Amino acid sequence: MDKYHQLIKFIRNAYSTPEAFIPLHEPRFSGNEKAYVADAIDSTFVSSVGEYVNRFEQMMCDITGAKYAIATVNGTSALHVALQLAGVEKGDEVITQALSFIATANAINYTGARPVFLDVDRHTMGLSPVTLELWLKKNVELKEVKAGSSQSNTQSQPFNKITGRRIAAIVPMHTFGHPVELDDIIEIANRYNIPVVEDAAESLGSYYKNEHTGTRGILGAFSFNGNKTVTCGGGGAIVTNDEKLARIAKHITTTAKVPHPYEYTHDMVGYNYRMPNLNAALACAQLENLKDFVINKRNWANKLEQFCQNHELDFIKEPGNTKSNYWLNAICLKNRDERDKVLKLLNKEGVMCRPIWTLLYKMPMYADCFRDEQTNAQWLEDRIVNIPSSVI
């Protein structure tokens, strides 16, 4: 039996599933989910107003350490609003990574800005600070731009020397829950006066130097999609330590409605992005189990790592100075041919696995975006396979 058939057997034994299909990542409902959802239904507050929405936001603050959390309908809407609050405008550019889920680029596009795709590090699979600094030195210049109503009040802002567009934000994404090198990215960003918005969609329960992901940038965005560590079917959250940004975030995600007992007045262009109470009820019950879920997933990752060491497979481990939630476990294969053979074998045998995402600049709507050579991103695209990662 070759090592990949042994891997199949190992996974089936771990999940006590000798024959049936094993999904990549399915939710676990083992706590108060049914009770809280039933309570929300009984309250009749099933839309965007209700006790569980407020409770969810407080729980997110408690878990992440952020001062403020704003519940949204999904992670993409959370990132969209976070970028808008960071000051991203139509015609700007936003630096991010091509090795990411499509939502990262889509959220940038929703603001009217265009993504700039820079390479990743192999050990984090996230935005490389070395690449970031080299690209900024080569392609960006700081210009004094009028700020506010006073002609004498100016601020230094970064512009792409080639396109002439303002660089309005940097969006690192914590791939599969593994934190990027945040210290270096933020230090570089500060030198160029560029705000950092963390795409923490996959990293609830992950820490960089004992600080929760999503809290080091000026804003962070999380996802609670059906395949995430904690889910409420859909759902997202914005976190920040800035009171003003938090207040505006809550306002514009609730259609920018001015509070009034019965009149409908709106003072900004807002969005119907508020998480419904019904989803929040499910999310609150899931968040109660987050700590146990992460412990379970890390234990499973440790077992997979040991198996891989014994069978000459390259398991993707958490980077140094981090604690990953190991949302999706991954192995790195020798080349694209081997990757494709493993994908075909495991899926044929009923053990779901998938490749990493197709690089975003290869999508037709982003093919004309500015990018670098993507050496590491392409190397990873050719080799990474995700394997079952559900809580056991």
PDB file of N, CA, C and O in Angstrom, residues 165 315 322 371:
ATOM      1  N   ARG A 165      -2.331  55.800  -9.695  1.00  0.00           N
ATOM      2  CA  ARG A 165      -3.393  55.582  -8.717  1.00  0.00           C
ATOM      3  C   ARG A 165      -2.850  55.632  -7.286  1.00  0.00           C
ATOM      4  O   ARG A 165      -1.714  55.240  -7.024  1.00  0.00           O
ATOM      5  N   PHE A 315       3.764  18.309   5.481  1.00  0.00           N
ATOM      6  CA  PHE A 315       2.573  18.887   6.097  1.00  0.00           C
ATOM      7  C   PHE A 315       2.804  20.374   6.352  1.00  0.00           C
ATOM      8  O   PHE A 315       3.876  20.771   6.839  1.00  0.00           O
ATOM      9  N   THR A 322       3.224  32.021  16.074  1.00  0.00           N
ATOM     10  CA  THR A 322       1.778  32.019  15.848  1.00  0.00           C
ATOM     11  C   THR A 322       1.132  30.800  16.515  1.00  0.00           C
ATOM     12  O   THR A 322       1.797  29.828  16.857  1.00  0.00           O
ATOM     13  N   ARG A 371       0.511  43.279 -11.069  1.00  0.00           N
ATOM     14  CA  ARG A 371       0.999  42.160 -10.259  1.00  0.00           C
ATOM     15  C   ARG A 371       2.493  41.999 -10.447  1.00  0.00           C
ATOM     16  O   ARG A 371       3.077  42.501 -11.419  1.00  0.00           O
TER      17      ARG A 371
END
